[in-house]
PDB file of C-alpha atoms in Angstrom:
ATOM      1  CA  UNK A   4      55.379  -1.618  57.223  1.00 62.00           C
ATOM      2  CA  UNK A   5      54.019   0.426  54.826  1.00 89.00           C
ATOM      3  CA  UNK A   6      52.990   4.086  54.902  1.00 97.00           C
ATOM      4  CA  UNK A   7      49.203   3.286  54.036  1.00 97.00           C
ATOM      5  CA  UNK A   8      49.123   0.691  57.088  1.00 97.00           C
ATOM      6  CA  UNK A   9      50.186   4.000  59.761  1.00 98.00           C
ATOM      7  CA  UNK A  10      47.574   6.224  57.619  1.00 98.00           C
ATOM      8  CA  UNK A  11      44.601   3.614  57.956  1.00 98.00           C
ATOM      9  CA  UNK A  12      45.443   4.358  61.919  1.00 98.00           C
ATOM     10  CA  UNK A  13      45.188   8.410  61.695  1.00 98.00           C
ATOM     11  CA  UNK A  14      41.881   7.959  59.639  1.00 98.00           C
ATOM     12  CA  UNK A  15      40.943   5.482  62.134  1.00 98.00           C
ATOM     13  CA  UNK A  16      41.210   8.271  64.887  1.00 98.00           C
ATOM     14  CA  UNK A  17      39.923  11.374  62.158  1.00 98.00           C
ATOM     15  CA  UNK A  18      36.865   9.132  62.680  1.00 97.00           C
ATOM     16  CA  UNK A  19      36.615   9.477  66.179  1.00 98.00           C
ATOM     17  CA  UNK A  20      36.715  13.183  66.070  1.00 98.00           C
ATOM     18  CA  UNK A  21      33.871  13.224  63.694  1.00 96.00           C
ATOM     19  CA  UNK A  22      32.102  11.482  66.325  1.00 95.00           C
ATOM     20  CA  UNK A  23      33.101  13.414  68.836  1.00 97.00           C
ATOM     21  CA  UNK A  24      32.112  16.936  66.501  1.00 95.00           C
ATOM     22  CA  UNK A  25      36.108  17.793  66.214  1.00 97.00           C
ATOM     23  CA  UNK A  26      37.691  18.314  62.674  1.00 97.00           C
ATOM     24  CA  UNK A  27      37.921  15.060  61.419  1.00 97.00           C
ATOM     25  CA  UNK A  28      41.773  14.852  61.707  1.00 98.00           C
ATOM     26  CA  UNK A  29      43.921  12.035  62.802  1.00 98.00           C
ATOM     27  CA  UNK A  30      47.452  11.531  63.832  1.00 98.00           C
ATOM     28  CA  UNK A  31      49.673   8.643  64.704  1.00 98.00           C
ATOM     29  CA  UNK A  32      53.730   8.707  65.886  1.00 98.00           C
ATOM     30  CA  UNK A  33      55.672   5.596  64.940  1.00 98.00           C
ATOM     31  CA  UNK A  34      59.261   5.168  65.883  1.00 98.00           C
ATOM     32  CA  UNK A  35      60.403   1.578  64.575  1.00 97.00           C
ATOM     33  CA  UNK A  36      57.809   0.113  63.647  1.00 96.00           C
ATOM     34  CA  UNK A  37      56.125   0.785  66.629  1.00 97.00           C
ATOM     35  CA  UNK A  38      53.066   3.272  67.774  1.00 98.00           C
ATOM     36  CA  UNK A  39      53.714   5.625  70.224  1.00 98.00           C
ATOM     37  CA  UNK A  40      50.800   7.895  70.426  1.00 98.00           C
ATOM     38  CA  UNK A  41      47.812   7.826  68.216  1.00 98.00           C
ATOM     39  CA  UNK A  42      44.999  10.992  68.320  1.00 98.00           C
ATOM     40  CA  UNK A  43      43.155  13.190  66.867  1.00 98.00           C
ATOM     41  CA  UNK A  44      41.771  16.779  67.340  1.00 98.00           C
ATOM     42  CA  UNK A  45      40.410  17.819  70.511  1.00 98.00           C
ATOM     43  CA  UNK A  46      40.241  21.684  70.376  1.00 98.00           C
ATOM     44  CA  UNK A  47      36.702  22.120  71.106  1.00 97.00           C
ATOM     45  CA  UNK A  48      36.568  19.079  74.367  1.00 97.00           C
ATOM     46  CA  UNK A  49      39.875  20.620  75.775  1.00 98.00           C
ATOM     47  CA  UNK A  50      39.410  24.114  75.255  1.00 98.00           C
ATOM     48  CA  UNK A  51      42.787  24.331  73.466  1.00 98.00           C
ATOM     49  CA  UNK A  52      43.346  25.840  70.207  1.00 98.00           C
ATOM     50  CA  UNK A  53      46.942  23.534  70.328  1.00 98.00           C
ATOM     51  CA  UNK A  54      45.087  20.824  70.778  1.00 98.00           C
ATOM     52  CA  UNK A  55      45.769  19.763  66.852  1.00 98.00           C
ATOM     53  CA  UNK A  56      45.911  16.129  66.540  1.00 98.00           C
ATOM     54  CA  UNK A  57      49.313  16.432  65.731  1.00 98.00           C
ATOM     55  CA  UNK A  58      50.259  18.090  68.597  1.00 98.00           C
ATOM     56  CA  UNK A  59      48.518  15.826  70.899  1.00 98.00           C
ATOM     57  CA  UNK A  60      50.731  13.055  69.147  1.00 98.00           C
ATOM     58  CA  UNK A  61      53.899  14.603  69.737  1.00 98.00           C
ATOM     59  CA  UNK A  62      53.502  15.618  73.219  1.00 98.00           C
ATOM     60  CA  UNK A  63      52.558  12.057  74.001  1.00 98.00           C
ATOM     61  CA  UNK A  64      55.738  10.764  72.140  1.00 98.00           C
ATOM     62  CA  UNK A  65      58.021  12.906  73.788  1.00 98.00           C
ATOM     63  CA  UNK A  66      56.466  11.670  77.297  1.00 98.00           C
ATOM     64  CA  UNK A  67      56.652   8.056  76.341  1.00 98.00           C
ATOM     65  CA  UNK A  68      60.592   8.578  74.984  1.00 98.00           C
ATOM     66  CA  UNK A  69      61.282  11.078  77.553  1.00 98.00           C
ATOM     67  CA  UNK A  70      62.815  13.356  75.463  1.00 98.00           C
ATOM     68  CA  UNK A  71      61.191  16.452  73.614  1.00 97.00           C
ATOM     69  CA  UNK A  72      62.941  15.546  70.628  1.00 98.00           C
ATOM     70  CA  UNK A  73      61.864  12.676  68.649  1.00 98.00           C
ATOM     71  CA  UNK A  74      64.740  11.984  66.344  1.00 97.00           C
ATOM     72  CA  UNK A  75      63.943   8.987  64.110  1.00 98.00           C
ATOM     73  CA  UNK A  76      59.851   9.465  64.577  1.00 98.00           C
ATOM     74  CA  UNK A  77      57.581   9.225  61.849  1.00 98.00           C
ATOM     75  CA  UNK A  78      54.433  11.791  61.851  1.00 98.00           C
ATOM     76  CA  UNK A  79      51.026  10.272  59.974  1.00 98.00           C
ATOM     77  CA  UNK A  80      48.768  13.225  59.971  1.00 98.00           C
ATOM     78  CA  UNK A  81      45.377  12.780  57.338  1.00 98.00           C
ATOM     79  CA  UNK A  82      45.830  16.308  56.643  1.00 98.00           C
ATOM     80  CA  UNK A  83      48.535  18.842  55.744  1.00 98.00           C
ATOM     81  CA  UNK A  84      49.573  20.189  58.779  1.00 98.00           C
ATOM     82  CA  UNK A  85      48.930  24.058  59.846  1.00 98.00           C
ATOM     83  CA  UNK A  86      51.874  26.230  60.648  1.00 98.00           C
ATOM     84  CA  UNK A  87      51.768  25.807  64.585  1.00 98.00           C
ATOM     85  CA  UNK A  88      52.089  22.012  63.476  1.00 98.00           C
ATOM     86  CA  UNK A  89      54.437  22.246  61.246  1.00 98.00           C
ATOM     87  CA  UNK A  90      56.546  24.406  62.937  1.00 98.00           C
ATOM     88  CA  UNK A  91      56.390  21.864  66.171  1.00 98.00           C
ATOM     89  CA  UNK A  92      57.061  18.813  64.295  1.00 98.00           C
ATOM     90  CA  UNK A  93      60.582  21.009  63.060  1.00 98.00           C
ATOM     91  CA  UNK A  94      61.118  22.055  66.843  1.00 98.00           C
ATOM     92  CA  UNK A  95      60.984  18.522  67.415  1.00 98.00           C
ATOM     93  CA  UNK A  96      63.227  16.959  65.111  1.00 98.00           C
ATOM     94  CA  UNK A  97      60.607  14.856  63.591  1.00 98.00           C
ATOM     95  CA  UNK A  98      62.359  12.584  61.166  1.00 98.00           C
ATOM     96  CA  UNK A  99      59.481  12.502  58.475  1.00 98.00           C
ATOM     97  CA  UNK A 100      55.849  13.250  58.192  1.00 98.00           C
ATOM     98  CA  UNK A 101      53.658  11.662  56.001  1.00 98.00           C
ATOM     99  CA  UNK A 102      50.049  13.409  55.338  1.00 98.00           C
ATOM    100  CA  UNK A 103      46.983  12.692  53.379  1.00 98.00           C
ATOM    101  CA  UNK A 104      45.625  15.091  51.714  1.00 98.00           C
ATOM    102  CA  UNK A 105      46.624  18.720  50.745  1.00 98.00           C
ATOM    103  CA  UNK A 106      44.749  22.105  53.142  1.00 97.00           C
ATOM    104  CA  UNK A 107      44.506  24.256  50.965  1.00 96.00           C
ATOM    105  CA  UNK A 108      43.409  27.101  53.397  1.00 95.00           C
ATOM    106  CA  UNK A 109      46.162  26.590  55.786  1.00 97.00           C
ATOM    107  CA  UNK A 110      48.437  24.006  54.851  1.00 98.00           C
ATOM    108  CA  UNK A 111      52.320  24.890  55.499  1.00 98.00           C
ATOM    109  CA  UNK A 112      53.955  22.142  54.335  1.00 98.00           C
ATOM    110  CA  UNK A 113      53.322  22.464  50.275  1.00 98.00           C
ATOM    111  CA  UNK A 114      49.868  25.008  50.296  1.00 98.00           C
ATOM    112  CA  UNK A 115      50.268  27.869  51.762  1.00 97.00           C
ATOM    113  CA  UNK A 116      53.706  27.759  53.290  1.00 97.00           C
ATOM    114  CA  UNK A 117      56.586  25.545  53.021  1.00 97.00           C
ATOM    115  CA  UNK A 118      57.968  25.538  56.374  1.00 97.00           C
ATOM    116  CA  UNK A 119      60.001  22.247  55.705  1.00 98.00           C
ATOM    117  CA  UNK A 120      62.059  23.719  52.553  1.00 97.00           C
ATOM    118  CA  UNK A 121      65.536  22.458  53.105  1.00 95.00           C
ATOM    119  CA  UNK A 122      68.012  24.682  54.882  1.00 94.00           C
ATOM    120  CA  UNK A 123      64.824  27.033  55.960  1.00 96.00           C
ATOM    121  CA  UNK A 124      65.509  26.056  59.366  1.00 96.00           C
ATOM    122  CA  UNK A 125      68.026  24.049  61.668  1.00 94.00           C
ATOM    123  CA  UNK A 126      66.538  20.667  60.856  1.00 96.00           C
ATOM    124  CA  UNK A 127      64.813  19.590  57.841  1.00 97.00           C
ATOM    125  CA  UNK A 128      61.749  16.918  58.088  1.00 98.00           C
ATOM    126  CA  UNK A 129      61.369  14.328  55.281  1.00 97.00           C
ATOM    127  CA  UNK A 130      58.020  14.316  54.246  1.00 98.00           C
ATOM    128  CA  UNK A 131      55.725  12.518  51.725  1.00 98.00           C
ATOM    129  CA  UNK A 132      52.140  13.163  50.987  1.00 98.00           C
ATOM    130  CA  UNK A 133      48.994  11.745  49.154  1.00 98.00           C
ATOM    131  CA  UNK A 134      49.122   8.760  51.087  1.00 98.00           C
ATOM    132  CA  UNK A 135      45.451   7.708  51.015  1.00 98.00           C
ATOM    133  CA  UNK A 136      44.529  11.027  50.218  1.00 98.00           C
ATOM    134  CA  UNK A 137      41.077  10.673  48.531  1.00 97.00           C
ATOM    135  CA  UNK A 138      39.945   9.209  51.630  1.00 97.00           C
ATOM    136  CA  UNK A 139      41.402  12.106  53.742  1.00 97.00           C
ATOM    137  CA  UNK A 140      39.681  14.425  51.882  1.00 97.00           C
ATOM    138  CA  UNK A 141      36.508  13.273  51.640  1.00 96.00           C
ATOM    139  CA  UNK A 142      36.134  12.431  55.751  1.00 94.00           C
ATOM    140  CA  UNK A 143      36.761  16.101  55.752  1.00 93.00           C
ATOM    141  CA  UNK A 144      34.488  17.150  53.143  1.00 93.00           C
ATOM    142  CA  UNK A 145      31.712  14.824  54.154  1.00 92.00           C
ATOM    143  CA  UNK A 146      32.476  16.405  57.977  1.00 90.00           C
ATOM    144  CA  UNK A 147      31.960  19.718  56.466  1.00 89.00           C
ATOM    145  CA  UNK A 148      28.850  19.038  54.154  1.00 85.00           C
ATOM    146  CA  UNK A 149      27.015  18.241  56.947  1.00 82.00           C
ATOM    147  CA  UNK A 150      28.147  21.424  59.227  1.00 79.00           C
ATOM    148  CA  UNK A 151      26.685  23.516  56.207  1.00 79.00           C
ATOM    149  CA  UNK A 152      22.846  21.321  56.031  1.00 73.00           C
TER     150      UNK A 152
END
């Protein structure tokens, strides 16, 4: 499967969260081809700053493997994850995360921080980014357009 194909999924839920009045961001975990958690922010419904999308995703992951670490998972986020996110997806063992578009504000991946610089910490994630990243950004920009009317 192709990156893109995962991606279409996490826009798929950033969608929902529009809906719903969350940040428009979306997350999928696939180990093998398979899904094993797809979501997307819920901070404001759950009353949980943590409740990133990517977060949700890797909580739900480790409960389906049974195993806090997800060695071998592959993280689809649209969006550069924060630093909280970033840092879990390390804590995790997350093979490789893939992301959309850049955050420019709070990115710490490539922006602001680069919390997965090899040899930074015990376990370096793979990552890729730009994968369908002008329709990232724009869900988020259109999200945000319309917060500001």
């Amino acid at each position: 499967m192709d990156f893109k194909h995962w991606m279409h999924i996490a826009i798929e839920e950033a969608a929902q969260a529009a809906r719903e009045g969350e940040v428009p961001v979306g997350a999928v975990a696939v180990l093998d081809g398979e899904v094993l958690a797809r979501d997307h922010n819920r901070s404001i419904q759950l009353n949980d700053p943590c409740a990133h999308a990517e977060i949700l995703v890797m909580r739900a992951a480790g409960q389906r493997l049974g195993n806090y670490r997800l060695s071998g998972v592959e993280l689809f986020a649209t969006i550069e994850p924060c630093a909280m996110c970033a840092g879990a997806a390390v804590w995790a063992r997350v093979h490789r995360l893939v992301f959309g578009a850049r955050d420019a504000k709070a990115g710490a991946v490539v922006s602001k921080a680069r919390l997965f610089a090899p040899g930074l910490f015990n376990h370096n994630v793979e990552f890729e980014e730009g994968v369908l990243e002008e329709e990232c950004r724009k869900m988020l920009q259109d999200f945000f357009a319309l917060r500001r009317k």
